Short mmCIF file of C-alpha atoms and ligand atoms in Angstrom, two decimals:
data_model
loop_
_atom_site.label_atom_id
_atom_site.label_comp_id
_atom_site.label_asym_id
_atom_site.label_seq_id
_atom_site.Cartn_x
_atom_site.Cartn_y
_atom_site.Cartn_z
CA MET A 24 -129.87 -34.05 -176.84
CA HIS A 25 -131.23 -30.36 -177.72
CA PHE A 26 -132.40 -28.95 -180.99
CA ASN A 27 -132.80 -25.05 -180.21
CA PHE A 28 -129.75 -22.66 -181.06
CA ASN A 29 -130.06 -19.68 -178.49
CA GLU A 30 -130.00 -16.02 -179.16
CA GLU A 31 -126.49 -15.52 -180.13
CA GLU A 32 -126.27 -18.34 -182.42
CA GLU A 33 -129.39 -17.27 -184.43
CA LYS A 34 -128.00 -13.75 -184.71
CA PHE A 35 -124.72 -15.14 -186.10
CA ARG A 36 -127.07 -17.24 -188.58
CA ASP A 37 -128.74 -13.73 -189.43
CA GLU A 38 -125.45 -12.60 -190.15
CA VAL A 39 -124.36 -15.23 -192.65
CA ARG A 40 -127.72 -14.83 -194.11
CA ALA A 41 -127.21 -11.13 -194.75
CA PHE A 42 -123.86 -11.89 -196.07
CA LEU A 43 -125.16 -14.52 -198.44
CA ASP A 44 -127.97 -12.04 -199.30
CA GLU A 45 -125.09 -9.43 -200.61
CA ASN A 46 -122.63 -11.49 -201.76
CA LEU A 47 -124.34 -14.36 -203.46
CA PRO A 48 -127.49 -13.21 -205.30
CA GLU A 49 -129.95 -15.59 -206.90
CA GLY A 50 -128.50 -16.58 -210.57
CA ALA A 51 -124.94 -15.60 -209.58
CA ASP A 52 -122.77 -18.15 -211.61
CA ARG A 53 -120.98 -20.39 -209.34
CA HIS A 54 -118.52 -21.49 -211.93
CA ASP A 55 -117.45 -18.06 -212.97
CA PRO A 56 -113.62 -17.88 -212.16
CA VAL A 57 -114.03 -13.99 -211.46
CA PHE A 58 -117.08 -14.42 -209.27
CA LEU A 59 -115.39 -17.21 -207.28
CA MET A 60 -112.00 -15.08 -206.83
CA GLU A 61 -114.17 -12.42 -205.32
CA TRP A 62 -116.06 -14.69 -203.08
CA ASN A 63 -113.16 -16.36 -201.85
CA ALA A 64 -111.52 -12.66 -200.92
CA LYS A 65 -114.85 -11.97 -198.94
CA VAL A 66 -115.50 -15.08 -197.05
CA ARG A 67 -111.36 -14.83 -196.02
CA GLU A 68 -111.83 -11.50 -195.17
CA LYS A 69 -114.61 -12.24 -192.66
CA ARG A 70 -112.57 -14.96 -191.31
CA TRP A 71 -114.83 -18.02 -192.05
CA VAL A 72 -112.28 -19.78 -193.68
CA GLY A 73 -110.48 -22.09 -191.07
CA PHE A 74 -113.65 -20.93 -189.07
CA SER A 75 -112.85 -22.87 -185.97
CA TRP A 76 -108.94 -22.33 -186.31
CA PRO A 77 -107.13 -20.74 -183.26
CA LYS A 78 -107.06 -16.68 -184.11
CA GLU A 79 -103.21 -16.73 -183.43
CA VAL A 80 -102.49 -18.97 -186.74
CA GLY A 81 -105.27 -16.88 -188.79
CA GLY A 82 -108.11 -19.18 -188.26
CA GLY A 83 -111.48 -17.44 -187.00
CA GLY A 84 -111.29 -18.66 -183.47
CA GLY A 85 -115.10 -19.52 -183.92
CA GLY A 86 -117.21 -22.21 -181.84
CA ILE A 87 -118.27 -25.77 -183.00
CA VAL A 88 -122.21 -24.64 -182.99
CA GLU A 89 -121.20 -21.44 -185.28
CA GLN A 90 -119.41 -23.56 -187.29
CA VAL A 91 -122.37 -25.88 -188.38
CA ILE A 92 -124.62 -22.83 -188.71
CA LEU A 93 -122.24 -21.15 -191.34
CA LYS A 94 -122.08 -24.52 -192.79
CA GLU A 95 -125.59 -24.92 -192.91
CA GLU A 96 -126.61 -21.69 -194.48
CA MET A 97 -124.08 -22.08 -196.99
CA ALA A 98 -125.23 -25.35 -198.00
CA LYS A 99 -128.77 -24.20 -198.28
CA ARG A 100 -127.81 -21.65 -200.59
CA ARG A 101 -125.50 -23.70 -202.73
CA ALA A 102 -122.54 -21.37 -201.63
CA PRO A 103 -119.17 -22.14 -203.47
CA ALA A 104 -117.05 -23.66 -200.87
CA LEU A 105 -115.79 -22.18 -197.87
CA GLY A 106 -111.84 -21.93 -199.34
CA THR A 107 -110.16 -23.15 -202.31
CA CYS A 108 -108.20 -26.20 -200.77
CA PHE A 109 -110.20 -28.70 -199.74
CA MET A 110 -107.93 -31.17 -198.31
CA GLY A 111 -105.55 -28.25 -196.86
CA LEU A 112 -108.62 -27.28 -194.72
CA ALA A 113 -110.13 -30.63 -194.09
CA TRP A 114 -106.99 -32.31 -192.44
CA VAL A 115 -104.00 -30.93 -193.20
CA GLY A 116 -104.14 -27.62 -191.57
CA PRO A 117 -105.88 -28.94 -188.48
CA SER A 118 -102.87 -31.53 -188.05
CA ILE A 119 -100.10 -28.80 -188.62
CA VAL A 120 -102.27 -26.64 -185.77
CA GLN A 121 -102.13 -29.80 -183.73
CA TYR A 122 -99.09 -31.18 -184.58
CA GLY A 123 -96.71 -28.74 -186.17
CA THR A 124 -93.62 -26.66 -185.18
CA GLU A 125 -94.01 -22.77 -184.98
CA GLU A 126 -91.98 -22.76 -187.96
CA GLN A 127 -94.12 -25.08 -189.77
CA LYS A 128 -97.43 -22.90 -188.74
CA GLU A 129 -95.97 -19.74 -190.16
CA ARG A 130 -94.86 -21.36 -193.36
CA PHE A 131 -97.90 -23.52 -194.36
CA ILE A 132 -101.08 -22.07 -192.70
CA PRO A 133 -101.60 -18.87 -194.29
CA ASP A 134 -101.24 -20.22 -197.73
CA ILE A 135 -103.91 -23.13 -197.20
CA LEU A 136 -106.07 -20.43 -195.39
CA ASP A 137 -105.55 -18.32 -198.93
CA GLY A 138 -106.06 -21.31 -200.89
CA LYS A 139 -102.59 -20.52 -202.62
CA TYR A 140 -102.17 -24.08 -203.86
CA GLN A 141 -103.53 -27.49 -203.44
CA TRP A 142 -102.83 -30.45 -201.25
CA CYS A 143 -103.18 -34.15 -201.59
CA THR A 144 -103.10 -37.00 -199.31
CA GLY A 145 -100.92 -39.95 -199.55
CA TYR A 146 -102.46 -42.42 -197.48
CA SER A 147 -103.75 -45.53 -199.23
CA GLU A 148 -101.53 -48.04 -201.53
CA PRO A 149 -102.21 -50.67 -203.83
CA ASP A 150 -102.51 -53.35 -200.99
CA TYR A 151 -103.16 -51.21 -198.14
CA GLY A 152 -106.51 -49.21 -198.23
CA SER A 153 -109.08 -50.17 -195.75
CA ASP A 154 -105.97 -51.83 -193.44
CA LEU A 155 -103.96 -48.49 -193.99
CA ALA A 156 -101.88 -49.16 -190.74
CA SER A 157 -99.90 -51.99 -192.99
CA LEU A 158 -99.08 -49.40 -195.17
CA GLN A 159 -95.42 -50.29 -196.65
CA CYS A 160 -94.10 -47.02 -198.20
CA LYS A 161 -90.37 -46.57 -196.71
CA GLY A 162 -89.10 -43.36 -195.23
CA VAL A 163 -85.72 -43.97 -193.85
CA LEU A 164 -83.92 -41.41 -192.09
CA GLU A 165 -80.10 -40.33 -193.60
CA GLY A 166 -78.75 -37.31 -191.69
CA ASP A 167 -81.25 -34.71 -191.57
CA GLU A 168 -83.34 -35.84 -194.76
CA TYR A 169 -85.98 -38.77 -195.02
CA VAL A 170 -85.40 -41.19 -198.38
CA VAL A 171 -89.00 -42.50 -199.21
CA ASN A 172 -89.43 -45.29 -201.26
CA GLY A 173 -92.78 -46.76 -202.52
CA GLN A 174 -96.03 -46.21 -204.27
CA LYS A 175 -99.55 -44.33 -203.22
CA ILE A 176 -102.74 -44.89 -205.36
CA TRP A 177 -105.99 -43.31 -205.58
CA THR A 178 -104.36 -39.84 -204.65
CA SER A 179 -107.19 -37.58 -205.23
CA LEU A 180 -105.88 -34.15 -206.94
CA ALA A 181 -102.61 -35.59 -207.23
CA MET A 182 -102.05 -34.32 -210.60
CA TRP A 183 -102.56 -30.66 -209.69
CA ALA A 184 -101.31 -30.67 -206.15
CA GLU A 185 -98.20 -28.83 -204.98
CA TRP A 186 -97.94 -30.71 -201.46
CA ILE A 187 -98.61 -34.00 -200.29
CA ILE A 188 -99.58 -34.92 -196.57
CA LEU A 189 -97.73 -38.64 -196.67
CA LEU A 190 -97.65 -41.26 -194.47
CA VAL A 191 -94.53 -43.42 -194.62
CA ARG A 192 -93.22 -46.55 -192.35
CA THR A 193 -90.34 -45.62 -190.56
CA ASP A 194 -90.16 -48.47 -188.37
CA PRO A 195 -90.38 -51.82 -190.46
CA LYS A 196 -90.64 -53.97 -187.54
CA PRO A 197 -92.93 -52.01 -185.02
CA ALA A 198 -94.69 -53.91 -181.72
CA VAL A 199 -97.53 -52.56 -183.08
CA LYS A 200 -98.34 -51.92 -186.90
CA HIS A 201 -99.61 -48.39 -185.94
CA ASP A 202 -96.30 -47.50 -184.19
CA GLY A 203 -94.14 -47.33 -186.73
CA ILE A 204 -95.50 -44.64 -189.34
CA THR A 205 -94.30 -41.13 -189.73
CA CYS A 206 -96.18 -38.29 -191.18
CA LEU A 207 -94.37 -36.28 -193.80
CA LEU A 208 -95.30 -32.92 -195.98
CA VAL A 209 -93.72 -33.54 -199.38
CA LYS A 210 -93.22 -31.02 -202.36
CA MET A 211 -95.10 -32.49 -205.20
CA ASP A 212 -92.00 -31.57 -207.80
CA SER A 213 -89.71 -33.36 -205.47
CA PRO A 214 -87.24 -35.39 -207.62
CA GLY A 215 -88.17 -38.61 -207.93
CA ILE A 216 -91.98 -38.32 -207.51
CA GLU A 217 -93.90 -39.62 -210.50
CA ARG A 218 -97.62 -39.23 -210.98
CA ARG A 219 -99.77 -41.46 -213.30
CA PRO A 220 -103.73 -40.44 -213.62
CA ILE A 221 -106.27 -42.84 -213.36
CA GLN A 222 -109.20 -42.31 -215.27
CA ASN A 223 -112.74 -43.10 -213.59
CA MET A 224 -116.16 -44.28 -215.24
CA SER A 225 -117.48 -40.82 -215.56
CA GLY A 226 -114.39 -39.88 -217.80
CA GLY A 227 -112.60 -38.04 -215.17
CA SER A 228 -108.92 -38.41 -213.54
CA MET A 229 -109.35 -36.78 -210.80
CA PHE A 230 -106.81 -39.24 -208.85
CA ALA A 231 -103.50 -40.63 -209.63
CA GLU A 232 -101.01 -43.46 -208.75
CA VAL A 233 -98.14 -41.76 -206.83
CA PHE A 234 -94.65 -43.54 -207.13
CA PHE A 235 -91.52 -42.40 -205.10
CA ASN A 236 -88.20 -43.43 -205.79
CA ASP A 237 -85.62 -42.10 -203.42
CA VAL A 238 -87.32 -38.79 -202.56
CA ARG A 239 -85.48 -36.56 -200.29
CA VAL A 240 -87.66 -34.70 -197.44
CA PRO A 241 -86.08 -32.52 -195.44
CA VAL A 242 -86.65 -33.92 -191.44
CA ASN A 243 -88.03 -30.12 -190.75
CA ASN A 244 -91.21 -31.58 -192.88
CA ARG A 245 -91.84 -34.20 -190.63
CA LEU A 246 -95.17 -33.33 -189.02
CA GLY A 247 -95.10 -34.55 -185.04
CA ALA A 248 -92.57 -36.93 -184.14
CA GLU A 249 -90.86 -39.90 -185.64
CA GLY A 250 -93.35 -43.06 -185.47
CA GLN A 251 -96.54 -40.53 -184.47
CA GLY A 252 -98.09 -40.60 -187.79
CA TRP A 253 -101.09 -42.59 -187.03
CA GLN A 254 -101.88 -40.33 -184.14
CA VAL A 255 -101.48 -37.38 -186.20
CA THR A 256 -103.80 -38.57 -189.04
CA ILE A 257 -106.63 -39.87 -186.47
CA SER A 258 -106.52 -36.65 -184.74
CA ALA A 259 -106.96 -34.68 -187.68
CA LEU A 260 -109.82 -36.59 -188.80
CA ALA A 261 -112.04 -36.02 -185.75
CA ASN A 262 -112.43 -32.44 -186.78
CA GLU A 263 -116.23 -30.98 -187.38
CA ARG A 264 -117.86 -34.50 -187.64
CA SER A 265 -121.13 -34.22 -186.79
CA GLY A 266 -122.02 -33.94 -190.46
CA ILE A 267 -125.09 -31.69 -190.11
CA ALA A 268 -123.32 -29.57 -193.13
CA GLU A 269 -123.57 -32.70 -195.27
CA VAL A 270 -127.21 -33.40 -194.22
CA THR A 271 -128.27 -30.07 -195.42
CA GLY A 272 -126.84 -30.85 -198.73
CA MET A 273 -128.65 -34.02 -198.93
CA ILE A 274 -131.56 -31.93 -198.31
CA ARG A 275 -130.92 -29.77 -201.12
CA LYS A 276 -130.28 -32.58 -203.38
CA LEU A 277 -133.66 -33.98 -202.43
CA GLU A 278 -135.34 -30.75 -203.65
CA GLU A 279 -133.37 -31.03 -207.01
CA LEU A 280 -134.68 -34.39 -207.20
CA LYS A 281 -138.08 -33.26 -206.84
CA GLU A 282 -137.82 -30.53 -209.01
CA LEU A 283 -136.61 -33.30 -211.86
CA ALA A 284 -139.68 -35.97 -210.95
CA ARG A 285 -142.18 -32.11 -211.58
CA LYS A 286 -140.20 -32.18 -214.99
CA THR A 287 -140.66 -35.81 -215.92
CA ASN A 288 -143.04 -38.28 -216.94
CA LYS A 289 -143.91 -41.96 -215.65
CA ASN A 290 -146.47 -43.51 -218.00
CA GLY A 291 -147.53 -40.69 -219.81
CA ARG A 292 -148.46 -38.40 -216.41
CA PRO A 293 -146.38 -36.16 -214.52
CA ALA A 294 -143.79 -38.84 -212.51
CA THR A 295 -145.03 -36.52 -209.10
CA GLU A 296 -148.17 -37.97 -209.92
CA ASP A 297 -147.22 -41.66 -209.82
CA THR A 298 -147.42 -43.48 -206.13
CA ARG A 299 -144.08 -45.41 -206.59
CA VAL A 300 -142.17 -42.09 -207.07
CA ARG A 301 -144.07 -40.37 -204.35
CA GLY A 302 -143.31 -43.47 -202.03
CA ARG A 303 -139.66 -43.04 -202.73
CA ILE A 304 -139.62 -39.13 -202.03
CA ALA A 305 -141.23 -39.70 -199.11
CA ARG A 306 -138.60 -42.62 -198.14
CA PHE A 307 -135.73 -40.39 -198.90
CA GLU A 308 -137.03 -37.33 -196.61
CA ALA A 309 -137.28 -39.73 -194.00
CA GLN A 310 -133.99 -41.22 -194.47
CA ILE A 311 -132.40 -37.76 -194.41
CA GLU A 312 -134.34 -36.91 -191.39
CA ALA A 313 -132.85 -39.64 -189.31
CA MET A 314 -129.42 -38.64 -190.38
CA ARG A 315 -130.12 -34.83 -189.47
CA LEU A 316 -131.38 -36.25 -185.77
CA ASN A 317 -128.25 -38.39 -185.74
CA GLY A 318 -126.27 -35.56 -186.59
CA MET A 319 -127.64 -33.53 -183.89
CA ARG A 320 -126.95 -36.15 -181.13
CA TYR A 321 -123.21 -36.33 -182.45
CA LEU A 322 -123.15 -32.36 -181.99
CA THR A 323 -124.73 -32.40 -178.84
CA LYS A 324 -121.90 -35.22 -177.37
CA GLN A 325 -119.26 -32.64 -178.95
CA LEU A 326 -121.21 -29.70 -177.18
CA LYS A 327 -120.40 -31.84 -173.96
CA GLY A 328 -116.77 -32.35 -174.65
CA GLU A 329 -117.16 -35.91 -175.32
CA PRO A 330 -115.14 -37.04 -178.09
CA LEU A 331 -116.80 -38.36 -181.38
CA SER A 332 -115.41 -41.66 -182.26
CA SER A 333 -117.08 -44.79 -183.77
CA GLU A 334 -120.76 -43.09 -184.10
CA THR A 335 -119.99 -41.50 -186.85
CA SER A 336 -119.40 -44.20 -189.19
CA VAL A 337 -123.58 -44.82 -188.82
CA ASN A 338 -124.34 -41.36 -190.76
CA LYS A 339 -121.32 -42.46 -193.35
CA LEU A 340 -122.72 -45.86 -194.12
CA HIS A 341 -126.11 -44.53 -194.17
CA ARG A 342 -125.24 -41.50 -196.46
CA ALA A 343 -123.42 -43.64 -199.02
CA GLU A 344 -126.38 -45.98 -199.40
CA LEU A 345 -128.80 -43.03 -199.96
CA GLU A 346 -126.29 -41.11 -202.24
CA VAL A 347 -126.45 -44.33 -204.36
CA THR A 348 -130.19 -44.87 -204.25
CA MET A 349 -131.03 -41.28 -204.88
CA GLY A 350 -128.41 -41.30 -207.88
CA ASP A 351 -130.32 -44.65 -209.18
CA PHE A 352 -133.90 -43.00 -208.77
CA ALA A 353 -133.04 -39.89 -210.74
CA LEU A 354 -131.49 -42.21 -213.63
CA ASP A 355 -134.87 -44.00 -212.94
CA LEU A 356 -136.86 -40.75 -213.86
CA LEU A 357 -135.05 -40.01 -216.63
CA GLY A 358 -135.73 -43.37 -218.11
CA SER A 359 -134.41 -43.38 -221.91
CA THR A 360 -132.85 -40.15 -221.65
CA GLY A 361 -130.74 -41.32 -218.65
CA HIS A 362 -128.26 -42.75 -221.00
CA TYR A 363 -127.13 -39.48 -222.30
CA ARG A 364 -123.86 -37.97 -220.66
CA ALA A 365 -122.29 -34.56 -219.83
CA GLY A 366 -121.34 -33.06 -223.16
CA SER A 367 -124.44 -34.52 -225.37
CA ASP A 368 -127.15 -32.39 -226.39
CA ALA A 369 -129.88 -34.62 -225.35
CA ALA A 370 -128.35 -34.76 -221.64
CA VAL A 371 -131.05 -33.35 -218.99
CA ASP A 372 -129.47 -30.82 -216.83
CA GLY A 373 -126.01 -30.89 -218.53
CA GLY A 374 -125.83 -34.61 -217.57
CA LYS A 375 -125.35 -33.87 -213.96
CA TRP A 376 -127.21 -36.95 -212.85
CA GLN A 377 -125.36 -39.11 -214.95
CA THR A 378 -121.98 -37.87 -213.73
CA GLY A 379 -123.36 -38.29 -210.10
CA ALA A 380 -124.22 -41.50 -210.44
CA LEU A 381 -121.52 -42.81 -212.25
CA ASN A 382 -119.37 -40.90 -209.28
CA TRP A 383 -120.84 -42.90 -206.63
CA PRO A 384 -117.24 -44.26 -205.39
CA ASP A 385 -116.45 -40.65 -204.15
CA VAL A 386 -118.86 -41.23 -201.26
CA VAL A 387 -118.99 -45.09 -200.91
CA ILE A 388 -115.68 -45.95 -200.88
CA GLY A 389 -113.67 -42.42 -200.19
CA GLY A 390 -113.05 -42.33 -196.59
CA GLY A 391 -113.54 -45.82 -195.82
CA THR A 392 -115.87 -48.48 -197.23
CA PRO A 393 -119.56 -49.83 -196.03
CA ASN A 394 -117.64 -52.87 -195.26
CA ILE A 395 -115.32 -51.44 -192.70
CA GLN A 396 -118.13 -48.95 -191.35
CA LYS A 397 -120.43 -52.09 -190.67
CA ASN A 398 -117.47 -54.12 -188.82
CA ILE A 399 -116.90 -50.36 -186.64
CA ILE A 400 -120.82 -50.28 -185.85
CA ALA A 401 -120.88 -54.05 -185.43
CA GLU A 402 -117.61 -54.54 -182.92
CA ARG A 403 -117.59 -51.06 -181.00
CA ILE A 404 -121.00 -50.15 -180.92
CA LEU A 405 -123.14 -53.12 -180.87
CA GLY A 406 -120.52 -55.18 -179.07
CA LEU A 407 -120.59 -58.17 -181.34
CA PRO A 408 -117.51 -60.23 -181.52
CA LYS A 409 -114.35 -59.19 -183.82
CA ASP A 410 -114.67 -60.45 -187.48
C1 FAD B 25 -113.02 -41.26 -205.12
C2 FAD B 25 -111.89 -41.87 -204.21
C3 FAD B 25 -111.03 -41.05 -203.61
C4 FAD B 25 -110.05 -41.33 -202.90
N1 FAD B 25 -109.06 -40.52 -202.17
C5 FAD B 25 -108.16 -40.86 -201.70
C6 FAD B 25 -106.95 -39.88 -201.33
O1 FAD B 25 -107.16 -38.98 -201.87
N2 FAD B 25 -105.56 -40.38 -200.56
C7 FAD B 25 -105.83 -41.89 -200.23
O2 FAD B 25 -104.80 -42.30 -199.67
N3 FAD B 25 -106.72 -42.63 -200.69
C8 FAD B 25 -107.83 -42.03 -201.20
N4 FAD B 25 -108.67 -43.27 -201.82
C9 FAD B 25 -108.46 -44.59 -201.47
C10 FAD B 25 -109.76 -44.78 -200.08
O3 FAD B 25 -109.33 -44.32 -199.17
C11 FAD B 25 -109.63 -46.67 -200.09
O4 FAD B 25 -109.75 -47.08 -201.57
C12 FAD B 25 -110.54 -47.30 -199.24
O5 FAD B 25 -110.15 -46.75 -198.20
C13 FAD B 25 -110.39 -48.91 -199.52
O6 FAD B 25 -109.52 -49.34 -199.69
P1 FAD B 25 -108.93 -50.50 -200.90
O7 FAD B 25 -109.10 -49.35 -202.09
O8 FAD B 25 -107.69 -50.70 -200.71
O9 FAD B 25 -109.83 -51.47 -200.97
P2 FAD B 25 -109.64 -52.95 -199.72
O10 FAD B 25 -109.25 -52.37 -198.63
O11 FAD B 25 -108.72 -53.89 -200.83
O12 FAD B 25 -111.23 -53.60 -199.89
C14 FAD B 25 -111.63 -54.13 -201.08
C15 FAD B 25 -113.22 -54.74 -200.28
O13 FAD B 25 -112.66 -55.83 -199.40
C16 FAD B 25 -113.29 -55.24 -198.25
N5 FAD B 25 -112.70 -55.15 -196.88
C17 FAD B 25 -111.71 -54.91 -196.67
N6 FAD B 25 -111.45 -55.24 -195.30
C18 FAD B 25 -112.22 -55.53 -194.78
C19 FAD B 25 -112.52 -56.15 -193.70
N7 FAD B 25 -111.61 -56.36 -192.53
N8 FAD B 25 -113.81 -56.53 -193.32
C20 FAD B 25 -114.80 -56.53 -194.43
N9 FAD B 25 -114.49 -56.25 -195.41
C21 FAD B 25 -113.17 -55.77 -195.96
C22 FAD B 25 -113.93 -53.73 -198.25
O14 FAD B 25 -114.86 -53.36 -197.73
C23 FAD B 25 -113.92 -53.56 -200.04
O15 FAD B 25 -115.28 -54.03 -200.36
C24 FAD B 25 -109.97 -42.72 -202.47
C25 FAD B 25 -110.99 -43.76 -202.72
C26 FAD B 25 -111.64 -43.34 -203.63
C27 FAD B 25 -112.85 -43.98 -204.41
#
């Protein structure tokens, strides 16, 4: 394990900082659409969107350490996301780079990098979330088209997305359930697709149910070979997984919590003078540091060329617990004003603490529940018997 960046890497950090000084001044409005458009154009021009993707497809061809530095510095300054197409950049693009045909790369990658439209992810089904490999949405090859029938659920951004990366079952009775799955890239306005929004606790509808009724998908929209969908999915998710940038986000969140503690009172005195409040903040600090050190351990492993697998479940689980406790702590600090949600004049900081606390399923359930992470840790890291 090493914790130091070399001279070249530190030079790159300086370059990122200088870019941020110039293009993200203090007080820049991160919600202003004009600012955001200009920001996106500038980071794209630097080839910092798709930073680690090969240069041949239009990416930056950058290394994994520089990618960590870039994300770390951006997170410290609360910079807008690198690129506007989260899922496109996180796993659709990397899957196409790895498994796509030349024609697919040319067709999809430039648009993903430019953030031309949103992608969504059709993995989970009403009865198959954690046990994803048992999925039942059917894809039947008829001539040069797959005919898709079935349902997906919890599909984030489905109401706005133009494309979906979809897992379907093409072999109903494979020897191993992971084998009969195929990955398709499907246009969301294809005849036979119906989307129904689902409202969450904080009042938003960022996900939807998606129904497929005889949806016809050209065979050249298949990503990878028939039956290779599981592999396509797993290897795409194994991209930058050290989670160090997420840790930087947590550090920033704790700074905001401290700020909140400074402006609230406990028992008639500033909350920062309360022993319990101070103790909890110190504990968060220690927990985040543990996450950071774990992240460094994963990064070191990746640098040695060793693939990451089950160990990232430790930080996923740790982060989920921490985010929930930090969210509850914020509401604790707010006391009776904690009841006011976004939209109310009485809500502190525009109600962001309430919205954050109500959106706990994003980090806790999205991408795998705590129980599943615990099973992974128990079985694959600790070598305990199977559940
Ligand atoms: C904010 C959010 C966004 C999401 N976005 C998407 C998306 O864009 N695309 C997509 O495809 N999906 C998405 N999902 C779905 C998400 O991946 C699933 O909800 C998740 O994997 C859990 O599956 P499930 O809901 O079917 O729960 P289940 O698998 O039914 O689990 C229910 C409970 O049983 C427990 N459990 C299940 N199996 C085991 C086991 N073997 N051992 C111990 N406990 C077990 C679980 O931990 C959980 O507590 C999203 C979910 C959320 C909350």
